[in-house]
PDB file of C-alpha atoms and ligand atoms in Angstrom:
ATOM      1  CA  ALA A 746     -16.425 -19.504  10.658  1.00 45.00           C
ATOM      2  CA  ASP A 747     -13.016 -18.898   9.083  1.00 50.00           C
ATOM      3  CA  VAL A 748     -14.021 -20.664   5.911  1.00 51.00           C
ATOM      4  CA  VAL A 749     -17.125 -18.555   5.556  1.00 50.00           C
ATOM      5  CA  GLU A 750     -15.103 -15.375   6.012  1.00 51.00           C
ATOM      6  CA  ASP A 751     -12.552 -16.455   3.451  1.00 49.00           C
ATOM      7  CA  GLN A 752     -15.307 -17.117   0.964  1.00 53.00           C
ATOM      8  CA  LYS A 753     -16.736 -13.653   1.420  1.00 60.00           C
ATOM      9  CA  PHE A 754     -13.370 -11.992   0.983  1.00 75.00           C
ATOM     10  CA  SER A 755     -13.081 -10.298  -2.345  1.00 90.00           C
ATOM     11  CA  LEU A 756     -10.268  -8.130  -3.629  1.00 92.00           C
ATOM     12  CA  LYS A 757     -12.874  -5.858  -5.153  1.00 92.00           C
ATOM     13  CA  GLU A 758     -14.048  -4.769  -1.702  1.00 91.00           C
ATOM     14  CA  VAL A 759     -10.472  -3.987  -0.744  1.00 91.00           C
ATOM     15  CA  LEU A 760      -9.873  -1.866  -3.812  1.00 92.00           C
ATOM     16  CA  ASP A 761     -13.237  -0.163  -3.264  1.00 91.00           C
ATOM     17  CA  THR A 762     -12.070   0.818   0.211  1.00 92.00           C
ATOM     18  CA  PHE A 763      -9.024   2.457  -1.345  1.00 88.00           C
ATOM     19  CA  GLN A 764     -11.165   4.362  -3.765  1.00 88.00           C
ATOM     20  CA  SER A 765     -13.411   5.581  -0.963  1.00 94.00           C
ATOM     21  CA  CYS A 766     -10.493   7.340   0.704  1.00 96.00           C
ATOM     22  CA  LEU A 767     -10.652  10.173  -1.830  1.00 96.00           C
ATOM     23  CA  THR A 768     -12.940  13.055  -0.841  1.00 96.00           C
ATOM     24  CA  ASP A 769     -14.673  15.409  -3.265  1.00 95.00           C
ATOM     25  CA  ASN A 770     -11.984  18.031  -2.780  1.00 96.00           C
ATOM     26  CA  LYS A 771      -9.273  15.428  -3.383  1.00 97.00           C
ATOM     27  CA  GLU A 772      -8.194  14.917   0.174  1.00 98.00           C
ATOM     28  CA  ILE A 773      -7.190  11.440   1.334  1.00 98.00           C
ATOM     29  CA  LEU A 774      -9.032  10.024   4.335  1.00 98.00           C
ATOM     30  CA  ILE A 775      -6.599   8.168   6.555  1.00 98.00           C
ATOM     31  CA  ASP A 776      -9.178   5.764   8.034  1.00 98.00           C
ATOM     32  CA  GLN A 777     -10.105   4.457   4.598  1.00 97.00           C
ATOM     33  CA  TYR A 778      -6.499   4.449   3.381  1.00 98.00           C
ATOM     34  CA  VAL A 779      -5.490   2.345   6.369  1.00 97.00           C
ATOM     35  CA  ALA A 780      -8.526   0.074   5.956  1.00 96.00           C
ATOM     36  CA  GLY A 781      -7.465  -0.523   2.361  1.00 96.00           C
ATOM     37  CA  TRP A 782      -4.024  -1.630   3.528  1.00 97.00           C
ATOM     38  CA  ARG A 783      -5.554  -3.892   6.152  1.00 96.00           C
ATOM     39  CA  GLY A 784      -7.533  -5.650   3.437  1.00 94.00           C
ATOM     40  CA  LEU A 785      -4.484  -6.027   1.206  1.00 95.00           C
ATOM     41  CA  VAL A 786      -2.483  -7.518   4.045  1.00 95.00           C
ATOM     42  CA  ARG A 787      -5.297  -9.972   4.714  1.00 93.00           C
ATOM     43  CA  PHE A 788      -5.198 -10.947   1.078  1.00 92.00           C
ATOM     44  CA  MET A 789      -1.438 -11.381   1.196  1.00 93.00           C
ATOM     45  CA  ASN A 790      -1.670 -13.516   4.355  1.00 92.00           C
ATOM     46  CA  SER A 791      -4.033 -15.863   2.559  1.00 90.00           C
ATOM     47  CA  LEU A 792      -1.257 -16.502   0.020  1.00 90.00           C
ATOM     48  CA  GLY A 793       1.067 -18.116   2.552  1.00 88.00           C
ATOM     49  CA  THR A 794       3.275 -17.654   5.595  1.00 91.00           C
ATOM     50  CA  ILE A 795       6.331 -16.880   3.484  1.00 91.00           C
ATOM     51  CA  PHE A 796       4.981 -13.340   3.235  1.00 92.00           C
ATOM     52  CA  SER A 797       4.768 -12.868   6.986  1.00 93.00           C
ATOM     53  CA  PHE A 798       7.893 -10.685   7.216  1.00 94.00           C
ATOM     54  CA  ILE A 799       6.243  -8.305   4.779  1.00 96.00           C
ATOM     55  CA  SER A 800       2.935  -8.551   6.549  1.00 96.00           C
ATOM     56  CA  LYS A 801       4.550  -7.839   9.923  1.00 97.00           C
ATOM     57  CA  ASP A 802       6.093  -4.604   8.709  1.00 98.00           C
ATOM     58  CA  ALA A 803       2.897  -3.506   7.009  1.00 98.00           C
ATOM     59  CA  VAL A 804       0.776  -4.281  10.073  1.00 98.00           C
ATOM     60  CA  GLY A 805       3.187  -2.302  12.231  1.00 98.00           C
ATOM     61  CA  LYS A 806       2.767   0.736  10.015  1.00 98.00           C
ATOM     62  CA  ILE A 807      -0.988   0.320   9.820  1.00 98.00           C
ATOM     63  CA  GLN A 808      -1.041   0.197  13.623  1.00 98.00           C
ATOM     64  CA  ILE A 809       1.046   3.369  13.933  1.00 98.00           C
ATOM     65  CA  MET A 810      -1.449   5.223  11.748  1.00 98.00           C
ATOM     66  CA  ALA A 811      -4.431   3.798  13.644  1.00 98.00           C
ATOM     67  CA  ASN A 812      -2.827   4.929  16.905  1.00 98.00           C
ATOM     68  CA  HIS A 813      -2.402   8.480  15.586  1.00 98.00           C
ATOM     69  CA  ARG A 814      -6.091   8.486  14.732  1.00 98.00           C
ATOM     70  CA  LYS A 815      -7.037   7.189  18.192  1.00 98.00           C
ATOM     71  CA  GLY A 816      -4.673   9.545  20.013  1.00 97.00           C
ATOM     72  CA  GLY A 817      -5.364  12.910  21.591  1.00 97.00           C
ATOM     73  CA  HIS A 818      -4.787  14.716  18.295  1.00 98.00           C
ATOM     74  CA  GLY A 819      -6.748  12.221  16.238  1.00 98.00           C
ATOM     75  CA  GLU A 820      -8.790  14.829  14.418  1.00 98.00           C
ATOM     76  CA  GLN A 821      -5.582  16.317  12.969  1.00 98.00           C
ATOM     77  CA  TYR A 822      -5.044  12.946  11.317  1.00 98.00           C
ATOM     78  CA  GLU A 823      -8.314  12.830   9.459  1.00 98.00           C
ATOM     79  CA  THR A 824      -6.696  13.319   6.068  1.00 98.00           C
ATOM     80  CA  VAL A 825      -3.145  12.995   4.758  1.00 98.00           C
ATOM     81  CA  GLN A 826      -3.306  16.718   4.006  1.00 98.00           C
ATOM     82  CA  SER A 827      -4.276  17.706   7.546  1.00 98.00           C
ATOM     83  CA  MET A 828      -1.679  15.332   8.988  1.00 98.00           C
ATOM     84  CA  VAL A 829       1.154  16.856   6.944  1.00 98.00           C
ATOM     85  CA  LYS A 830       0.083  20.351   7.955  1.00 98.00           C
ATOM     86  CA  TYR A 831      -0.228  19.466  11.621  1.00 98.00           C
ATOM     87  CA  GLU A 832       2.983  17.466  11.990  1.00 98.00           C
ATOM     88  CA  LEU A 833       5.096  20.009  10.096  1.00 98.00           C
ATOM     89  CA  ALA A 834       3.648  22.965  12.005  1.00 98.00           C
ATOM     90  CA  HIS A 835       4.462  21.306  15.313  1.00 98.00           C
ATOM     91  CA  GLY A 836       7.904  19.924  14.476  1.00 98.00           C
ATOM     92  CA  LEU A 837       6.726  16.335  14.748  1.00 98.00           C
ATOM     93  CA  VAL A 838       8.671  14.999  11.761  1.00 98.00           C
ATOM     94  CA  ASP A 839      12.320  13.908  11.602  1.00 98.00           C
ATOM     95  CA  LEU A 840      13.340  15.608   8.369  1.00 97.00           C
ATOM     96  CA  THR A 841      16.985  14.619   7.881  1.00 96.00           C
ATOM     97  CA  LYS A 842      17.810  11.786  10.240  1.00 96.00           C
ATOM     98  CA  ARG A 843      15.912   9.509  12.572  1.00 96.00           C
ATOM     99  CA  ALA A 844      15.654  11.137  15.964  1.00 97.00           C
ATOM    100  CA  ASP A 845      12.725  12.038  18.205  1.00 97.00           C
ATOM    101  CA  HIS A 846       9.884  11.098  15.856  1.00 98.00           C
ATOM    102  CA  PRO A 847      10.563   7.637  14.420  1.00 97.00           C
ATOM    103  CA  GLU A 848       6.824   7.018  14.163  1.00 98.00           C
ATOM    104  CA  SER A 849       5.639  10.246  12.592  1.00 98.00           C
ATOM    105  CA  GLY A 850       2.540   9.926  10.472  1.00 98.00           C
ATOM    106  CA  CYS A 851       4.410  11.547   7.584  1.00 98.00           C
ATOM    107  CA  ARG A 852       7.255   9.020   7.411  1.00 98.00           C
ATOM    108  CA  THR A 853       4.936   6.085   8.077  1.00 98.00           C
ATOM    109  CA  THR A 854       2.522   7.128   5.335  1.00 98.00           C
ATOM    110  CA  LEU A 855       5.471   7.649   2.978  1.00 98.00           C
ATOM    111  CA  ARG A 856       6.387   3.943   3.386  1.00 98.00           C
ATOM    112  CA  LEU A 857       2.839   2.874   2.548  1.00 98.00           C
ATOM    113  CA  HIS A 858       2.700   5.401  -0.268  1.00 98.00           C
ATOM    114  CA  ARG A 859       5.781   3.882  -1.906  1.00 98.00           C
ATOM    115  CA  ALA A 860       4.196   0.440  -1.539  1.00 98.00           C
ATOM    116  CA  LEU A 861       1.066   1.778  -3.241  1.00 98.00           C
ATOM    117  CA  ARG A 862       3.163   2.523  -6.323  1.00 98.00           C
ATOM    118  CA  TRP A 863       4.294  -1.100  -6.302  1.00 98.00           C
ATOM    119  CA  LEU A 864       0.655  -2.174  -6.073  1.00 97.00           C
ATOM    120  CA  GLU A 865      -0.299   0.035  -8.994  1.00 98.00           C
ATOM    121  CA  LEU A 866       2.501  -1.332 -11.192  1.00 98.00           C
ATOM    122  CA  PHE A 867       1.815  -4.925 -10.196  1.00 98.00           C
ATOM    123  CA  LEU A 868      -1.934  -4.744 -10.761  1.00 97.00           C
ATOM    124  CA  GLU A 869      -1.386  -3.057 -14.125  1.00 98.00           C
ATOM    125  CA  ARG A 870       0.861  -5.936 -15.165  1.00 98.00           C
ATOM    126  CA  LEU A 871      -1.670  -8.481 -13.931  1.00 97.00           C
ATOM    127  CA  ARG A 872      -4.409  -6.698 -15.824  1.00 97.00           C
ATOM    128  CA  THR A 873      -2.592  -6.713 -19.148  1.00 98.00           C
ATOM    129  CA  SER A 874      -0.941 -10.131 -18.785  1.00 97.00           C
ATOM    130  CA  GLY A 875      -1.828 -13.140 -20.869  1.00 94.00           C
ATOM    131  CA  GLU A 876      -3.056 -16.465 -19.529  1.00 93.00           C
ATOM    132  CA  ASP A 877       0.500 -17.765 -19.166  1.00 93.00           C
ATOM    133  CA  GLY A 878       1.811 -14.609 -17.462  1.00 95.00           C
ATOM    134  CA  LYS A 879       4.147 -15.267 -14.542  1.00 97.00           C
ATOM    135  CA  THR A 880       2.990 -13.506 -11.385  1.00 97.00           C
ATOM    136  CA  SER A 881       6.364 -13.778  -9.687  1.00 97.00           C
ATOM    137  CA  ALA A 882       8.051 -12.009 -12.614  1.00 98.00           C
ATOM    138  CA  MET A 883       5.340  -9.329 -12.749  1.00 98.00           C
ATOM    139  CA  CYS A 884       5.663  -8.793  -9.023  1.00 98.00           C
ATOM    140  CA  ALA A 885       9.464  -8.597  -9.193  1.00 98.00           C
ATOM    141  CA  GLU A 886       9.399  -6.117 -12.089  1.00 98.00           C
ATOM    142  CA  ALA A 887       6.915  -3.897 -10.286  1.00 98.00           C
ATOM    143  CA  TYR A 888       9.035  -4.102  -7.160  1.00 98.00           C
ATOM    144  CA  ASN A 889      12.285  -3.306  -8.934  1.00 98.00           C
ATOM    145  CA  GLU A 890      10.684  -0.237 -10.497  1.00 98.00           C
ATOM    146  CA  SER A 891       9.390   1.093  -7.191  1.00 98.00           C
ATOM    147  CA  LEU A 892       9.976  -0.098  -3.633  1.00 98.00           C
ATOM    148  CA  ALA A 893      13.333  -1.730  -4.335  1.00 98.00           C
ATOM    149  CA  HIS A 894      14.917   1.715  -4.702  1.00 98.00           C
ATOM    150  CA  HIS A 895      14.153   2.330  -1.033  1.00 98.00           C
ATOM    151  CA  HIS A 896      15.118  -1.068   0.375  1.00 98.00           C
ATOM    152  CA  SER A 897      18.401  -2.469   1.602  1.00 98.00           C
ATOM    153  CA  TRP A 898      20.127  -5.320  -0.202  1.00 98.00           C
ATOM    154  CA  ILE A 899      18.964  -7.906   2.319  1.00 97.00           C
ATOM    155  CA  ILE A 900      15.304  -6.845   2.119  1.00 98.00           C
ATOM    156  CA  ARG A 901      15.491  -6.864  -1.684  1.00 98.00           C
ATOM    157  CA  LYS A 902      16.880 -10.420  -1.648  1.00 98.00           C
ATOM    158  CA  ALA A 903      14.256 -11.640   0.799  1.00 97.00           C
ATOM    159  CA  SER A 904      11.449  -9.965  -1.144  1.00 97.00           C
ATOM    160  CA  LEU A 905      12.506 -11.390  -4.498  1.00 97.00           C
ATOM    161  CA  MET A 906      12.727 -14.827  -2.926  1.00 96.00           C
ATOM    162  CA  ALA A 907       9.251 -14.525  -1.436  1.00 96.00           C
ATOM    163  CA  PHE A 908       7.793 -13.481  -4.804  1.00 97.00           C
ATOM    164  CA  CYS A 909       8.854 -16.859  -6.213  1.00 96.00           C
ATOM    165  CA  ALA A 910       6.271 -18.452  -3.896  1.00 94.00           C
ATOM    166  CA  LEU A 911       3.399 -16.561  -5.526  1.00 95.00           C
ATOM    167  CA  PRO A 912       0.780 -18.791  -7.116  1.00 94.00           C
ATOM    168  CA  GLY A 913       0.305 -18.740 -10.872  1.00 95.00           C
ATOM    169  CA  ARG A 914      -1.983 -16.242 -12.571  1.00 96.00           C
ATOM    170  CA  ALA A 915      -5.033 -18.539 -12.633  1.00 95.00           C
ATOM    171  CA  THR A 916      -4.862 -19.387  -8.920  1.00 93.00           C
ATOM    172  CA  PHE A 917      -4.074 -15.781  -8.081  1.00 92.00           C
ATOM    173  CA  PHE A 918      -7.186 -14.615  -9.898  1.00 95.00           C
ATOM    174  CA  GLU A 919      -9.267 -17.243  -8.103  1.00 93.00           C
ATOM    175  CA  VAL A 920      -8.021 -16.176  -4.680  1.00 91.00           C
ATOM    176  CA  MET A 921      -9.130 -12.634  -5.520  1.00 93.00           C
ATOM    177  CA  ASN A 922     -12.671 -13.994  -5.492  1.00 93.00           C
ATOM    178  CA  VAL A 923     -13.948 -11.495  -8.042  1.00 94.00           C
ATOM    179  CA  GLY A 924     -15.270 -13.870 -10.697  1.00 94.00           C
ATOM    180  CA  THR A 925     -14.004 -15.042 -14.041  1.00 95.00           C
ATOM    181  CA  PRO A 926     -10.595 -13.879 -15.303  1.00 95.00           C
ATOM    182  CA  ASP A 927     -12.435 -11.452 -17.605  1.00 96.00           C
ATOM    183  CA  GLN A 928     -14.267  -9.991 -14.631  1.00 96.00           C
ATOM    184  CA  VAL A 929     -10.992  -9.632 -12.745  1.00 96.00           C
ATOM    185  CA  VAL A 930      -9.457  -7.772 -15.674  1.00 97.00           C
ATOM    186  CA  THR A 931     -12.484  -5.453 -15.877  1.00 96.00           C
ATOM    187  CA  MET A 932     -12.444  -4.836 -12.131  1.00 96.00           C
ATOM    188  CA  LEU A 933      -8.743  -3.992 -12.229  1.00 97.00           C
ATOM    189  CA  GLY A 934      -9.314  -1.636 -15.140  1.00 96.00           C
ATOM    190  CA  GLU A 935     -11.870   0.246 -13.072  1.00 95.00           C
ATOM    191  CA  ALA A 936      -9.873   0.300  -9.844  1.00 95.00           C
ATOM    192  CA  LEU A 937      -6.472   1.229 -11.201  1.00 96.00           C
ATOM    193  CA  PRO A 938      -7.131   4.844 -12.267  1.00 96.00           C
ATOM    194  CA  LEU A 939      -8.338   5.652  -8.756  1.00 94.00           C
ATOM    195  CA  ILE A 940      -5.386   3.987  -7.088  1.00 96.00           C
ATOM    196  CA  ALA A 941      -3.143   5.941  -9.428  1.00 97.00           C
ATOM    197  CA  GLU A 942      -4.950   9.143  -8.466  1.00 97.00           C
ATOM    198  CA  VAL A 943      -4.524   8.514  -4.733  1.00 97.00           C
ATOM    199  CA  TYR A 944      -0.849   7.871  -5.387  1.00 98.00           C
ATOM    200  CA  GLN A 945      -0.441  10.995  -7.510  1.00 98.00           C
ATOM    201  CA  ILE A 946      -2.126  13.297  -5.006  1.00 98.00           C
ATOM    202  CA  THR A 947       0.054  12.039  -2.163  1.00 98.00           C
ATOM    203  CA  GLU A 948       3.163  12.244  -4.313  1.00 98.00           C
ATOM    204  CA  GLU A 949       2.489  15.892  -5.198  1.00 98.00           C
ATOM    205  CA  LEU A 950       1.676  16.811  -1.611  1.00 98.00           C
ATOM    206  CA  TYR A 951       4.895  15.210  -0.386  1.00 98.00           C
ATOM    207  CA  ALA A 952       6.964  16.778  -3.176  1.00 98.00           C
ATOM    208  CA  LYS A 953       5.563  20.224  -2.435  1.00 98.00           C
ATOM    209  CA  ASN A 954       6.528  19.840   1.218  1.00 98.00           C
ATOM    210  CA  ASN A 955       9.912  18.226   0.561  1.00 98.00           C
ATOM    211  CA  LEU A 956       8.908  15.036   2.316  1.00 98.00           C
ATOM    212  CA  LEU A 957       9.803  12.436  -0.291  1.00 98.00           C
ATOM    213  CA  ASP A 958      13.049  11.385   1.408  1.00 97.00           C
ATOM    214  CA  LEU A 959      11.994  11.233   5.041  1.00 98.00           C
ATOM    215  CA  PRO A 960      14.334   8.970   7.026  1.00 97.00           C
TER     216      PRO A 960
HETATM  217  C1  1PX B2274      -3.710  -8.525  -6.040  1.00 60.46           C
HETATM  218  C2  1PX B2274      -2.577  -7.943  -5.378  1.00 60.46           C
HETATM  219  C3  1PX B2274      -2.767  -7.759  -3.954  1.00 60.46           C
HETATM  220  C4  1PX B2274      -1.525  -7.984  -3.250  1.00 60.46           C
HETATM  221  C5  1PX B2274      -1.581  -7.404  -1.917  1.00 60.46           C
HETATM  222  C6  1PX B2274      -0.290  -7.338  -1.316  1.00 60.46           C
HETATM  223  C7  1PX B2274      -0.262  -6.339  -0.228  1.00 60.46           C
HETATM  224  C8  1PX B2274       1.112  -6.087   0.130  1.00 60.46           C
HETATM  225  C9  1PX B2274       1.293  -5.168   1.250  1.00 60.46           C
HETATM  226  C10 1PX B2274       2.705  -4.838   1.336  1.00 60.46           C
HETATM  227  C11 1PX B2274       2.989  -3.671   2.161  1.00 60.46           C
HETATM  228  C12 1PX B2274       4.444  -3.488   2.262  1.00 60.46           C
HETATM  229  C13 1PX B2274       4.787  -2.300   3.062  1.00 60.46           C
HETATM  230  C14 1PX B2274       6.259  -2.123   3.031  1.00 60.46           C
HETATM  231  C15 1PX B2274       6.673  -0.867   3.688  1.00 60.46           C
HETATM  232  C16 1PX B2274       8.185  -0.779   3.587  1.00 60.46           C
HETATM  233  O1  1PX B2274       8.701  -0.485   2.541  1.00 60.46           O
HETATM  234  N1  1PX B2274       8.898  -1.034   4.703  1.00 60.46           N
HETATM  235  C17 1PX B2274      10.336  -1.058   4.719  1.00 60.46           C
HETATM  236  C18 1PX B2274      10.893   0.250   5.223  1.00 60.46           C
HETATM  237  O2  1PX B2274      10.351   0.542   6.468  1.00 60.46           O
HETATM  238  P1  1PX B2274      11.234   1.347   7.550  1.00 60.46           P
HETATM  239  O3  1PX B2274      10.278   1.596   8.709  1.00 60.46           O
HETATM  240  O4  1PX B2274      12.368   0.449   7.951  1.00 60.46           O
HETATM  241  O5  1PX B2274      11.701   2.606   6.903  1.00 60.46           O
HETATM  242  C19 1PX B2274      10.775  -2.226   5.540  1.00 60.46           C
HETATM  243  O6  1PX B2274      12.175  -2.287   5.612  1.00 60.46           O
HETATM  244  C20 1PX B2274      10.176  -3.428   4.917  1.00 60.46           C
HETATM  245  C21 1PX B2274      10.357  -4.650   5.298  1.00 60.46           C
HETATM  246  C22 1PX B2274       9.585  -5.788   4.722  1.00 60.46           C
HETATM  247  C23 1PX B2274       9.760  -6.057   3.261  1.00 60.46           C
HETATM  248  C24 1PX B2274       8.796  -5.295   2.398  1.00 60.46           C
HETATM  249  C25 1PX B2274       8.744  -5.870   1.023  1.00 60.46           C
HETATM  250  C26 1PX B2274       7.608  -5.255   0.286  1.00 60.46           C
HETATM  251  C27 1PX B2274       7.252  -6.018  -0.911  1.00 60.46           C
HETATM  252  C28 1PX B2274       5.873  -5.627  -1.353  1.00 60.46           C
HETATM  253  C29 1PX B2274       5.288  -6.635  -2.204  1.00 60.46           C
HETATM  254  C30 1PX B2274       4.406  -7.595  -1.498  1.00 60.46           C
HETATM  255  C31 1PX B2274       4.167  -8.767  -2.369  1.00 60.46           C
HETATM  256  C32 1PX B2274       3.025  -9.567  -1.960  1.00 60.46           C
HETATM  257  C33 1PX B2274       2.600 -10.468  -3.006  1.00 60.46           C
HETATM  258  C34 1PX B2274       1.174 -10.498  -3.238  1.00 60.46           C
END
């Protein structure tokens, strides 16, 4: 059964899920956003156990968001916009230091949001890379331009080490299960603008509400 599931898994479906989180009036649906992350984590897990420390943290954050949705105030967590409004109005966010709300939706989403920027930069490099492009270098560059700014020295070291275990571009494209390298490049070209838009909308919302440095 596992083999069959693995065969069906395609990165295109995952990126489609991300795109579906954007509503007509540019709100971001948390269920779809979280589902997108679930799919990415599944993809990452298929690349090897060396990524499990990353996967563990991501799954924890995905779970926190799913719990908010399932909780008594779940409807307030329908979109990132409604979540920000609700949590700020009710003092549910630690704004300057970690205190009573270490699992606020706002700070948890901010972590995923920063990782989304890494994803955007990494996929853009993959898309424009040549046949002999080195995935580990692309991944490290994308990381250093984004998430690394928010990580401690030890996490940065561990992450850069893990990236070295990434398969080469050809294998990586195969694992995506999208088709030929040309089809992967086309798919990425279609998906990236929407990922960038989701990122941009969240970034502006967080900037407007002074939430970009939540502890
Ligand atoms: C075709 C490309 C698809 C690749 C899919 C890969 C999906 C990766 C999902 C990664 C999600 C990472 C979330 C990290 C959130 C975070 O920054 N957490 C840190 C801060 O949290 P805190 O609660 O303490 O404030 C936390 O310290 C993180 C710990 C784990 C290390 C995170 C390293 C992130 C590197 C992301 C690159 C993944 C590379 C996978 C290779 C495919």
